[in-house]
Amino acid sequence: HPITPSLSLSLSLFLFLEPILESDASHTELYREREKMGGKRFAVLLCAEDSEYVKKKYGGYFGVFVKMLGEEGETWDVYRVAAGEFPDDGEIVHYDGFVITGSCNDAHGNDAWICKLLNLLKKLDSMKKRVLGICFGHQILGRALGGKTGRAVSGWDIGVTTVHLSPSSKLLGSLTMPSLMSVIECHQDEVRELPPKAEVMAWSKKTGIEMFRYGDHMMGIQGHPEYTKDILLHLIDRLLLRNFITETYASEVKASVDAQEPDREAWKKLCTSFIKGRL
C-alpha cells in the first residue's frame, strides 16, 4: 500500500504541511490516531505532479486544497493517483468525501492510472460518497458517470472567466449564490456531454458545462476555485515554456488576469458546503 500522510487540521499547522507529507507512519497507526481524534475525514486524489514553485510556496496542490477546504478537527490525506497511489477498499470507508484535482493529462485518455481512477469513481458513486471534481477532476468524474469528454471546441480557456449559475439548481438555492461568478480557468478539454440524470449547474461563453451535479453526492467544476492569481500566472509561464500556448496568447491572458478578480470566497463557500454535506 502507498504511504498516505494524515493531517489533523488545525489550520495554524498549514505551513508545516510539507514535512508532514514525508511522514513514514503506517496506515494502521494513522487510522488509530484518527479514531482517537474523531472529526470528519477527507482525501485529495492528486492527479498532477507538483511544480517546485507550488510545492515551496503552497505546500503543493494538496496544501492548496486543504487551505481552501480544511477546517479544524478534520483529517485530510493525499493519494497521488497519477503516480499509482490509490486507496484500497478498507481505506475508502473511512472517508466522508474526496476531491479530484486538475491534471496535465487528458481525461479522455486511457493511461493505466486513469482507467483505475475511473473504476474508483464508479465505486465511490455506488457507495454514495461525496466527490468534488475540479478541472480534470470535473471531466474524469463526468466520464466515469457516463458522460463524454474531449478537446474543447473553443480551444484553450485561460484566465478569469465569468460563469452563469443556474437559478433552478436546488443545491445552489440553499446557499443564496449570485447569478454570476468569476473563476480562474486553465483548460483545453471539457465535458462535452452530461452523464445521464446529471444537471448543469453553470455555464460560460466558452464552456457549456462549467459545473454539474450528479445526485446529491457528486459535483464537478471546470474552473479552479482553489487557484490564486499567482498560481495561474506561474502556470501560464510553464505552458509557454513547453510551447503549449503562444507568447502572444500568454501576454493577452496575463493582461486580462490583472483586470479581473475571481470570486474566491463565494467558490470556497460553495465547495466547502458541498463536500461537508451542508447543502
PDB file of C-alpha atoms in Angstrom:
ATOM      1  CA  HIS A   1       0.000   0.000   0.000  1.00  0.00           C
ATOM      2  CA  PRO A   2       1.150   3.582  -0.590  1.00  0.00           C
ATOM      3  CA  ILE A   3       2.056   5.551   2.490  1.00  0.00           C
ATOM      4  CA  THR A   4      -0.685   8.121   2.907  1.00  0.00           C
ATOM      5  CA  PRO A   5       0.079  11.164   5.059  1.00  0.00           C
ATOM      6  CA  SER A   6      -2.553  12.234   7.561  1.00  0.00           C
ATOM      7  CA  LEU A   7      -3.200  15.759   8.773  1.00  0.00           C
ATOM      8  CA  SER A   8      -5.258  16.522  11.857  1.00  0.00           C
ATOM      9  CA  LEU A   9      -6.230  20.013  10.909  1.00  0.00           C
ATOM     10  CA  SER A  10      -5.585  22.988  12.986  1.00  0.00           C
ATOM     11  CA  LEU A  11      -5.177  25.490  10.174  1.00  0.00           C
ATOM     12  CA  SER A  12      -2.270  27.085  12.005  1.00  0.00           C
ATOM     13  CA  LEU A  13      -0.362  23.906  11.094  1.00  0.00           C
ATOM     14  CA  PHE A  14      -0.723  24.614   7.393  1.00  0.00           C
ATOM     15  CA  LEU A  15       2.845  25.857   6.991  1.00  0.00           C
ATOM     16  CA  PHE A  16       4.073  22.517   8.222  1.00  0.00           C
ATOM     17  CA  LEU A  17       2.299  20.524   5.512  1.00  0.00           C
ATOM     18  CA  GLU A  18       5.423  19.626   3.598  1.00  0.00           C
ATOM     19  CA  PRO A  19       7.234  17.915   6.486  1.00  0.00           C
ATOM     20  CA  ILE A  20       4.022  16.046   7.287  1.00  0.00           C
ATOM     21  CA  LEU A  21       3.830  14.814   3.689  1.00  0.00           C
ATOM     22  CA  GLU A  22       7.118  12.990   4.256  1.00  0.00           C
ATOM     23  CA  SER A  23       5.790  11.017   7.219  1.00  0.00           C
ATOM     24  CA  ASP A  24       6.517   7.293   7.109  1.00  0.00           C
ATOM     25  CA  ALA A  25       3.872   6.251   9.676  1.00  0.00           C
ATOM     26  CA  SER A  26       1.971   3.107   8.754  1.00  0.00           C
ATOM     27  CA  HIS A  27      -1.681   3.135   7.730  1.00  0.00           C
ATOM     28  CA  THR A  28      -2.629   1.220  10.845  1.00  0.00           C
ATOM     29  CA  GLU A  29      -1.079   3.822  13.127  1.00  0.00           C
ATOM     30  CA  LEU A  30      -2.682   6.644  11.178  1.00  0.00           C
ATOM     31  CA  TYR A  31      -6.162   5.189  11.440  1.00  0.00           C
ATOM     32  CA  ARG A  32      -5.728   4.585  15.171  1.00  0.00           C
ATOM     33  CA  GLU A  33      -4.777   8.234  15.594  1.00  0.00           C
ATOM     34  CA  ARG A  34      -7.850   9.289  13.618  1.00  0.00           C
ATOM     35  CA  GLU A  35     -10.185   7.225  15.751  1.00  0.00           C
ATOM     36  CA  LYS A  36      -8.860   8.981  18.842  1.00  0.00           C
ATOM     37  CA  MET A  37      -9.258  12.444  17.305  1.00  0.00           C
ATOM     38  CA  GLY A  38     -12.690  11.960  15.756  1.00  0.00           C
ATOM     39  CA  GLY A  39     -13.912  14.508  13.217  1.00  0.00           C
ATOM     40  CA  LYS A  40     -14.562  14.134   9.512  1.00  0.00           C
ATOM     41  CA  ARG A  41     -12.029  12.643   7.107  1.00  0.00           C
ATOM     42  CA  PHE A  42     -11.336  13.659   3.536  1.00  0.00           C
ATOM     43  CA  ALA A  43      -8.907  12.620   0.820  1.00  0.00           C
ATOM     44  CA  VAL A  44      -7.418  14.529  -2.098  1.00  0.00           C
ATOM     45  CA  LEU A  45      -6.879  12.389  -5.212  1.00  0.00           C
ATOM     46  CA  LEU A  46      -3.868  14.188  -6.684  1.00  0.00           C
ATOM     47  CA  CYS A  47      -3.787  13.846 -10.471  1.00  0.00           C
ATOM     48  CA  ALA A  48      -0.772  16.065 -11.197  1.00  0.00           C
ATOM     49  CA  GLU A  49       2.841  16.433 -10.186  1.00  0.00           C
ATOM     50  CA  ASP A  50       3.563  19.456  -8.020  1.00  0.00           C
ATOM     51  CA  SER A  51       5.793  22.101  -9.561  1.00  0.00           C
ATOM     52  CA  GLU A  52       8.706  23.114  -7.367  1.00  0.00           C
ATOM     53  CA  TYR A  53       7.233  26.606  -7.116  1.00  0.00           C
ATOM     54  CA  VAL A  54       3.821  25.460  -5.860  1.00  0.00           C
ATOM     55  CA  LYS A  55       5.441  22.905  -3.572  1.00  0.00           C
ATOM     56  CA  LYS A  56       7.698  25.501  -1.976  1.00  0.00           C
ATOM     57  CA  LYS A  57       5.172  28.334  -1.679  1.00  0.00           C
ATOM     58  CA  TYR A  58       1.893  26.474  -1.032  1.00  0.00           C
ATOM     59  CA  GLY A  59       2.824  23.015   0.235  1.00  0.00           C
ATOM     60  CA  GLY A  60       1.925  21.505  -3.150  1.00  0.00           C
ATOM     61  CA  TYR A  61      -1.559  21.277  -4.644  1.00  0.00           C
ATOM     62  CA  PHE A  62      -2.605  19.188  -1.652  1.00  0.00           C
ATOM     63  CA  GLY A  63      -1.759  22.181   0.517  1.00  0.00           C
ATOM     64  CA  VAL A  64      -3.718  24.497  -1.792  1.00  0.00           C
ATOM     65  CA  PHE A  65      -6.866  22.382  -1.447  1.00  0.00           C
ATOM     66  CA  VAL A  66      -6.501  21.948   2.313  1.00  0.00           C
ATOM     67  CA  LYS A  67      -6.153  25.700   2.719  1.00  0.00           C
ATOM     68  CA  MET A  68      -9.408  26.252   0.811  1.00  0.00           C
ATOM     69  CA  LEU A  69     -11.486  23.391   2.214  1.00  0.00           C
ATOM     70  CA  GLY A  70      -9.949  22.340   5.527  1.00  0.00           C
ATOM     71  CA  GLU A  71     -11.467  23.135   8.895  1.00  0.00           C
ATOM     72  CA  GLU A  72     -10.226  22.496  12.392  1.00  0.00           C
ATOM     73  CA  GLY A  73     -10.713  18.990  13.733  1.00  0.00           C
ATOM     74  CA  GLU A  74     -10.671  17.316  10.305  1.00  0.00           C
ATOM     75  CA  THR A  75      -8.246  14.782   8.856  1.00  0.00           C
ATOM     76  CA  TRP A  76      -7.021  15.305   5.280  1.00  0.00           C
ATOM     77  CA  ASP A  77      -4.962  12.756   3.342  1.00  0.00           C
ATOM     78  CA  VAL A  78      -3.491  12.735  -0.136  1.00  0.00           C
ATOM     79  CA  TYR A  79      -3.314   9.861  -2.617  1.00  0.00           C
ATOM     80  CA  ARG A  80      -1.028  10.553  -5.560  1.00  0.00           C
ATOM     81  CA  VAL A  81      -3.156   8.650  -8.040  1.00  0.00           C
ATOM     82  CA  ALA A  82      -1.177   9.840 -11.089  1.00  0.00           C
ATOM     83  CA  ALA A  83       1.795   8.044  -9.515  1.00  0.00           C
ATOM     84  CA  GLY A  84      -0.263   4.910  -8.875  1.00  0.00           C
ATOM     85  CA  GLU A  85      -1.193   5.539  -5.216  1.00  0.00           C
ATOM     86  CA  PHE A  86      -4.829   4.605  -4.639  1.00  0.00           C
ATOM     87  CA  PRO A  87      -6.917   3.976  -1.518  1.00  0.00           C
ATOM     88  CA  ASP A  88      -7.984   0.367  -1.103  1.00  0.00           C
ATOM     89  CA  ASP A  89     -11.482  -0.750  -0.113  1.00  0.00           C
ATOM     90  CA  GLY A  90     -10.582  -0.797   3.567  1.00  0.00           C
ATOM     91  CA  GLU A  91      -9.441   2.821   3.412  1.00  0.00           C
ATOM     92  CA  ILE A  92     -12.304   4.206   1.305  1.00  0.00           C
ATOM     93  CA  VAL A  93     -14.875   3.540   4.017  1.00  0.00           C
ATOM     94  CA  HIS A  94     -13.052   5.858   6.444  1.00  0.00           C
ATOM     95  CA  TYR A  95     -13.641   8.956   4.308  1.00  0.00           C
ATOM     96  CA  ASP A  96     -16.552  11.379   4.282  1.00  0.00           C
ATOM     97  CA  GLY A  97     -15.539  12.902   0.946  1.00  0.00           C
ATOM     98  CA  PHE A  98     -12.995  13.020  -1.869  1.00  0.00           C
ATOM     99  CA  VAL A  99     -11.574  15.823  -4.036  1.00  0.00           C
ATOM    100  CA  ILE A 100     -10.170  15.130  -7.525  1.00  0.00           C
ATOM    101  CA  THR A 101      -7.600  17.688  -8.687  1.00  0.00           C
ATOM    102  CA  GLY A 102      -6.584  19.080 -12.045  1.00  0.00           C
ATOM    103  CA  SER A 103      -4.001  17.383 -14.243  1.00  0.00           C
ATOM    104  CA  CYS A 104      -1.884  17.888 -17.352  1.00  0.00           C
ATOM    105  CA  ASN A 105      -3.267  14.568 -18.642  1.00  0.00           C
ATOM    106  CA  ASP A 106      -6.375  14.172 -20.780  1.00  0.00           C
ATOM    107  CA  ALA A 107      -9.494  12.904 -19.041  1.00  0.00           C
ATOM    108  CA  HIS A 108     -10.406  11.128 -22.294  1.00  0.00           C
ATOM    109  CA  GLY A 109      -7.083   9.245 -22.241  1.00  0.00           C
ATOM    110  CA  ASN A 110      -6.623   5.607 -21.280  1.00  0.00           C
ATOM    111  CA  ASP A 111      -3.435   5.636 -19.193  1.00  0.00           C
ATOM    112  CA  ALA A 112      -3.418   2.823 -16.637  1.00  0.00           C
ATOM    113  CA  TRP A 113      -3.890   5.181 -13.680  1.00  0.00           C
ATOM    114  CA  ILE A 114      -6.759   6.992 -15.431  1.00  0.00           C
ATOM    115  CA  CYS A 115      -8.600   3.703 -16.024  1.00  0.00           C
ATOM    116  CA  LYS A 116      -8.022   2.764 -12.391  1.00  0.00           C
ATOM    117  CA  LEU A 117      -9.341   6.166 -11.305  1.00  0.00           C
ATOM    118  CA  LEU A 118     -12.483   5.665 -13.410  1.00  0.00           C
ATOM    119  CA  ASN A 119     -13.140   2.385 -11.609  1.00  0.00           C
ATOM    120  CA  LEU A 120     -12.577   4.037  -8.223  1.00  0.00           C
ATOM    121  CA  LEU A 121     -15.046   6.821  -9.028  1.00  0.00           C
ATOM    122  CA  LYS A 122     -17.687   4.300 -10.090  1.00  0.00           C
ATOM    123  CA  LYS A 123     -17.172   2.553  -6.764  1.00  0.00           C
ATOM    124  CA  LEU A 124     -17.469   5.849  -4.842  1.00  0.00           C
ATOM    125  CA  ASP A 125     -20.702   6.554  -6.709  1.00  0.00           C
ATOM    126  CA  SER A 126     -22.132   3.161  -5.717  1.00  0.00           C
ATOM    127  CA  MET A 127     -21.204   3.938  -2.099  1.00  0.00           C
ATOM    128  CA  LYS A 128     -22.773   7.423  -2.365  1.00  0.00           C
ATOM    129  CA  LYS A 129     -19.515   9.023  -1.194  1.00  0.00           C
ATOM    130  CA  ARG A 130     -19.270  12.776  -1.702  1.00  0.00           C
ATOM    131  CA  VAL A 131     -16.897  13.643  -4.548  1.00  0.00           C
ATOM    132  CA  LEU A 132     -15.851  17.091  -5.787  1.00  0.00           C
ATOM    133  CA  GLY A 133     -14.046  17.163  -9.150  1.00  0.00           C
ATOM    134  CA  ILE A 134     -12.002  20.197 -10.218  1.00  0.00           C
ATOM    135  CA  CYS A 135     -10.964  20.813 -13.887  1.00  0.00           C
ATOM    136  CA  PHE A 136      -9.532  17.408 -14.949  1.00  0.00           C
ATOM    137  CA  GLY A 137     -11.381  16.081 -11.898  1.00  0.00           C
ATOM    138  CA  HIS A 138     -14.636  17.543 -13.275  1.00  0.00           C
ATOM    139  CA  GLN A 139     -14.006  15.910 -16.633  1.00  0.00           C
ATOM    140  CA  ILE A 140     -12.957  12.474 -15.341  1.00  0.00           C
ATOM    141  CA  LEU A 141     -15.940  12.467 -12.975  1.00  0.00           C
ATOM    142  CA  GLY A 142     -18.253  13.194 -15.897  1.00  0.00           C
ATOM    143  CA  ARG A 143     -16.675  10.368 -17.902  1.00  0.00           C
ATOM    144  CA  ALA A 144     -16.879   7.883 -15.022  1.00  0.00           C
ATOM    145  CA  LEU A 145     -20.603   8.582 -14.631  1.00  0.00           C
ATOM    146  CA  GLY A 146     -21.360   8.008 -18.316  1.00  0.00           C
ATOM    147  CA  GLY A 147     -20.735  11.404 -19.918  1.00  0.00           C
ATOM    148  CA  LYS A 148     -18.323  12.302 -22.727  1.00  0.00           C
ATOM    149  CA  THR A 149     -15.176  14.443 -22.601  1.00  0.00           C
ATOM    150  CA  GLY A 150     -12.748  15.745 -25.222  1.00  0.00           C
ATOM    151  CA  ARG A 151     -10.916  18.765 -26.597  1.00  0.00           C
ATOM    152  CA  ALA A 152     -12.880  21.971 -26.124  1.00  0.00           C
ATOM    153  CA  VAL A 153     -14.420  23.210 -29.367  1.00  0.00           C
ATOM    154  CA  SER A 154     -13.461  26.794 -28.468  1.00  0.00           C
ATOM    155  CA  GLY A 155      -9.826  25.897 -27.654  1.00  0.00           C
ATOM    156  CA  TRP A 156      -7.853  26.967 -24.577  1.00  0.00           C
ATOM    157  CA  ASP A 157      -9.680  28.863 -21.858  1.00  0.00           C
ATOM    158  CA  ILE A 158      -7.138  30.517 -19.568  1.00  0.00           C
ATOM    159  CA  GLY A 159      -7.799  33.461 -17.298  1.00  0.00           C
ATOM    160  CA  VAL A 160     -10.623  34.704 -15.106  1.00  0.00           C
ATOM    161  CA  THR A 161     -13.948  33.621 -16.599  1.00  0.00           C
ATOM    162  CA  THR A 162     -17.461  34.743 -15.710  1.00  0.00           C
ATOM    163  CA  VAL A 163     -19.860  31.816 -15.325  1.00  0.00           C
ATOM    164  CA  HIS A 164     -23.661  31.850 -15.178  1.00  0.00           C
ATOM    165  CA  LEU A 165     -25.151  29.864 -12.299  1.00  0.00           C
ATOM    166  CA  SER A 166     -28.425  28.049 -12.838  1.00  0.00           C
ATOM    167  CA  PRO A 167     -31.287  29.694 -10.898  1.00  0.00           C
ATOM    168  CA  SER A 168     -33.143  26.365 -10.829  1.00  0.00           C
ATOM    169  CA  SER A 169     -30.451  24.338  -9.028  1.00  0.00           C
ATOM    170  CA  LYS A 170     -31.677  23.238  -5.612  1.00  0.00           C
ATOM    171  CA  LEU A 171     -28.084  22.862  -4.392  1.00  0.00           C
ATOM    172  CA  LEU A 172     -27.246  26.479  -5.237  1.00  0.00           C
ATOM    173  CA  GLY A 173     -30.586  27.780  -3.988  1.00  0.00           C
ATOM    174  CA  SER A 174     -29.841  26.775  -0.409  1.00  0.00           C
ATOM    175  CA  LEU A 175     -26.700  28.963  -0.410  1.00  0.00           C
ATOM    176  CA  THR A 176     -28.189  32.127  -1.949  1.00  0.00           C
ATOM    177  CA  MET A 177     -25.398  32.348  -4.519  1.00  0.00           C
ATOM    178  CA  PRO A 178     -25.150  35.219  -7.045  1.00  0.00           C
ATOM    179  CA  SER A 179     -26.239  34.528 -10.631  1.00  0.00           C
ATOM    180  CA  LEU A 180     -22.779  35.425 -11.998  1.00  0.00           C
ATOM    181  CA  MET A 181     -19.432  34.396 -10.516  1.00  0.00           C
ATOM    182  CA  SER A 182     -15.861  34.742 -11.764  1.00  0.00           C
ATOM    183  CA  VAL A 183     -13.480  31.811 -11.521  1.00  0.00           C
ATOM    184  CA  ILE A 184      -9.910  31.100 -12.639  1.00  0.00           C
ATOM    185  CA  GLU A 185      -9.787  28.732 -15.624  1.00  0.00           C
ATOM    186  CA  CYS A 186      -6.965  26.844 -17.307  1.00  0.00           C
ATOM    187  CA  HIS A 187      -8.118  24.045 -19.618  1.00  0.00           C
ATOM    188  CA  GLN A 188      -8.241  22.897 -23.221  1.00  0.00           C
ATOM    189  CA  ASP A 189     -10.611  19.955 -22.609  1.00  0.00           C
ATOM    190  CA  GLU A 190     -14.231  19.931 -21.483  1.00  0.00           C
ATOM    191  CA  VAL A 191     -17.219  17.776 -20.606  1.00  0.00           C
ATOM    192  CA  ARG A 192     -18.969  17.573 -23.970  1.00  0.00           C
ATOM    193  CA  GLU A 193     -21.959  15.523 -22.899  1.00  0.00           C
ATOM    194  CA  LEU A 194     -23.519  15.230 -19.450  1.00  0.00           C
ATOM    195  CA  PRO A 195     -23.828  11.888 -17.686  1.00  0.00           C
ATOM    196  CA  PRO A 196     -27.426  10.582 -17.654  1.00  0.00           C
ATOM    197  CA  LYS A 197     -29.517  12.190 -14.880  1.00  0.00           C
ATOM    198  CA  ALA A 198     -26.870  14.867 -14.246  1.00  0.00           C
ATOM    199  CA  GLU A 199     -27.795  18.558 -14.004  1.00  0.00           C
ATOM    200  CA  VAL A 200     -25.912  21.539 -15.455  1.00  0.00           C
ATOM    201  CA  MET A 201     -25.338  23.994 -12.630  1.00  0.00           C
ATOM    202  CA  ALA A 202     -23.298  26.619 -14.504  1.00  0.00           C
ATOM    203  CA  TRP A 203     -22.125  27.587 -17.980  1.00  0.00           C
ATOM    204  CA  SER A 204     -19.993  30.274 -19.639  1.00  0.00           C
ATOM    205  CA  LYS A 205     -19.493  31.865 -23.046  1.00  0.00           C
ATOM    206  CA  LYS A 206     -16.830  29.287 -23.953  1.00  0.00           C
ATOM    207  CA  THR A 207     -17.945  26.233 -21.987  1.00  0.00           C
ATOM    208  CA  GLY A 208     -21.442  24.788 -21.932  1.00  0.00           C
ATOM    209  CA  ILE A 209     -20.873  22.658 -18.821  1.00  0.00           C
ATOM    210  CA  GLU A 210     -18.912  24.715 -16.290  1.00  0.00           C
ATOM    211  CA  MET A 211     -20.424  22.842 -13.374  1.00  0.00           C
ATOM    212  CA  PHE A 212     -22.669  19.835 -12.927  1.00  0.00           C
ATOM    213  CA  ARG A 213     -24.094  17.738 -10.157  1.00  0.00           C
ATOM    214  CA  TYR A 214     -24.990  14.073 -10.111  1.00  0.00           C
ATOM    215  CA  GLY A 215     -27.426  13.170  -7.364  1.00  0.00           C
ATOM    216  CA  ASP A 216     -26.611  14.920  -4.104  1.00  0.00           C
ATOM    217  CA  HIS A 217     -23.170  13.360  -3.722  1.00  0.00           C
ATOM    218  CA  MET A 218     -21.116  14.248  -6.812  1.00  0.00           C
ATOM    219  CA  MET A 219     -20.258  17.636  -8.298  1.00  0.00           C
ATOM    220  CA  GLY A 220     -17.813  18.819 -10.953  1.00  0.00           C
ATOM    221  CA  ILE A 221     -16.409  22.316 -11.513  1.00  0.00           C
ATOM    222  CA  GLN A 222     -14.463  23.099 -14.686  1.00  0.00           C
ATOM    223  CA  GLY A 223     -12.716  26.138 -13.220  1.00  0.00           C
ATOM    224  CA  HIS A 224     -10.154  26.332 -10.417  1.00  0.00           C
ATOM    225  CA  PRO A 225     -11.750  27.848  -7.294  1.00  0.00           C
ATOM    226  CA  GLU A 226      -8.640  26.806  -5.348  1.00  0.00           C
ATOM    227  CA  TYR A 227      -6.196  28.788  -7.525  1.00  0.00           C
ATOM    228  CA  THR A 228      -4.727  32.159  -6.693  1.00  0.00           C
ATOM    229  CA  LYS A 229      -3.753  34.550  -9.469  1.00  0.00           C
ATOM    230  CA  ASP A 230      -0.156  33.854  -8.544  1.00  0.00           C
ATOM    231  CA  ILE A 231      -0.591  30.124  -9.226  1.00  0.00           C
ATOM    232  CA  LEU A 232      -2.269  30.858 -12.566  1.00  0.00           C
ATOM    233  CA  LEU A 233       0.468  33.259 -13.717  1.00  0.00           C
ATOM    234  CA  HIS A 234       3.111  30.684 -12.796  1.00  0.00           C
ATOM    235  CA  LEU A 235       1.170  28.043 -14.764  1.00  0.00           C
ATOM    236  CA  ILE A 236       0.915  30.312 -17.811  1.00  0.00           C
ATOM    237  CA  ASP A 237       4.719  30.637 -17.797  1.00  0.00           C
ATOM    238  CA  ARG A 238       5.064  26.846 -17.614  1.00  0.00           C
ATOM    239  CA  LEU A 239       2.644  26.342 -20.530  1.00  0.00           C
ATOM    240  CA  LEU A 240       4.543  28.919 -22.578  1.00  0.00           C
ATOM    241  CA  LEU A 241       7.890  27.281 -21.763  1.00  0.00           C
ATOM    242  CA  ARG A 242       6.546  23.940 -23.016  1.00  0.00           C
ATOM    243  CA  ASN A 243       5.114  25.557 -26.173  1.00  0.00           C
ATOM    244  CA  PHE A 244       1.541  24.614 -25.293  1.00  0.00           C
ATOM    245  CA  ILE A 245       0.498  28.240 -25.861  1.00  0.00           C
ATOM    246  CA  THR A 246       1.958  31.117 -27.873  1.00  0.00           C
ATOM    247  CA  GLU A 247       3.736  34.130 -26.427  1.00  0.00           C
ATOM    248  CA  THR A 248       1.048  36.422 -27.838  1.00  0.00           C
ATOM    249  CA  TYR A 249      -1.736  34.463 -26.162  1.00  0.00           C
ATOM    250  CA  ALA A 250       0.208  34.307 -22.878  1.00  0.00           C
ATOM    251  CA  SER A 251       0.587  38.104 -22.881  1.00  0.00           C
ATOM    252  CA  GLU A 252      -3.107  38.621 -23.608  1.00  0.00           C
ATOM    253  CA  VAL A 253      -4.129  36.261 -20.828  1.00  0.00           C
ATOM    254  CA  LYS A 254      -1.821  37.880 -18.279  1.00  0.00           C
ATOM    255  CA  ALA A 255      -3.270  41.312 -19.111  1.00  0.00           C
ATOM    256  CA  SER A 256      -6.827  40.018 -18.660  1.00  0.00           C
ATOM    257  CA  VAL A 257      -5.936  38.351 -15.355  1.00  0.00           C
ATOM    258  CA  ASP A 258      -4.761  41.693 -13.976  1.00  0.00           C
ATOM    259  CA  ALA A 259      -8.097  43.286 -14.906  1.00  0.00           C
ATOM    260  CA  GLN A 260     -10.476  40.911 -13.089  1.00  0.00           C
ATOM    261  CA  GLU A 261     -10.728  39.240  -9.686  1.00  0.00           C
ATOM    262  CA  PRO A 262     -12.087  35.718  -9.127  1.00  0.00           C
ATOM    263  CA  ASP A 263     -14.866  35.312  -6.555  1.00  0.00           C
ATOM    264  CA  ARG A 264     -12.723  33.037  -4.392  1.00  0.00           C
ATOM    265  CA  GLU A 265     -14.696  33.376  -1.152  1.00  0.00           C
ATOM    266  CA  ALA A 266     -18.001  32.551  -2.828  1.00  0.00           C
ATOM    267  CA  TRP A 267     -16.474  29.483  -4.517  1.00  0.00           C
ATOM    268  CA  LYS A 268     -14.918  28.438  -1.233  1.00  0.00           C
ATOM    269  CA  LYS A 269     -18.323  28.652   0.439  1.00  0.00           C
ATOM    270  CA  LEU A 270     -19.887  26.546  -2.321  1.00  0.00           C
ATOM    271  CA  CYS A 271     -17.160  23.880  -2.402  1.00  0.00           C
ATOM    272  CA  THR A 272     -16.893  23.616   1.372  1.00  0.00           C
ATOM    273  CA  SER A 273     -20.652  23.391   1.828  1.00  0.00           C
ATOM    274  CA  PHE A 274     -20.905  20.648  -0.788  1.00  0.00           C
ATOM    275  CA  ILE A 275     -18.027  18.424   0.352  1.00  0.00           C
ATOM    276  CA  LYS A 276     -19.094  18.745   4.014  1.00  0.00           C
ATOM    277  CA  GLY A 277     -22.707  17.765   3.238  1.00  0.00           C
ATOM    278  CA  ARG A 278     -24.232  21.101   4.264  1.00  0.00           C
ATOM    279  CA  LEU A 279     -26.314  21.560   1.114  1.00  0.00           C
TER     280      LEU A 279
END
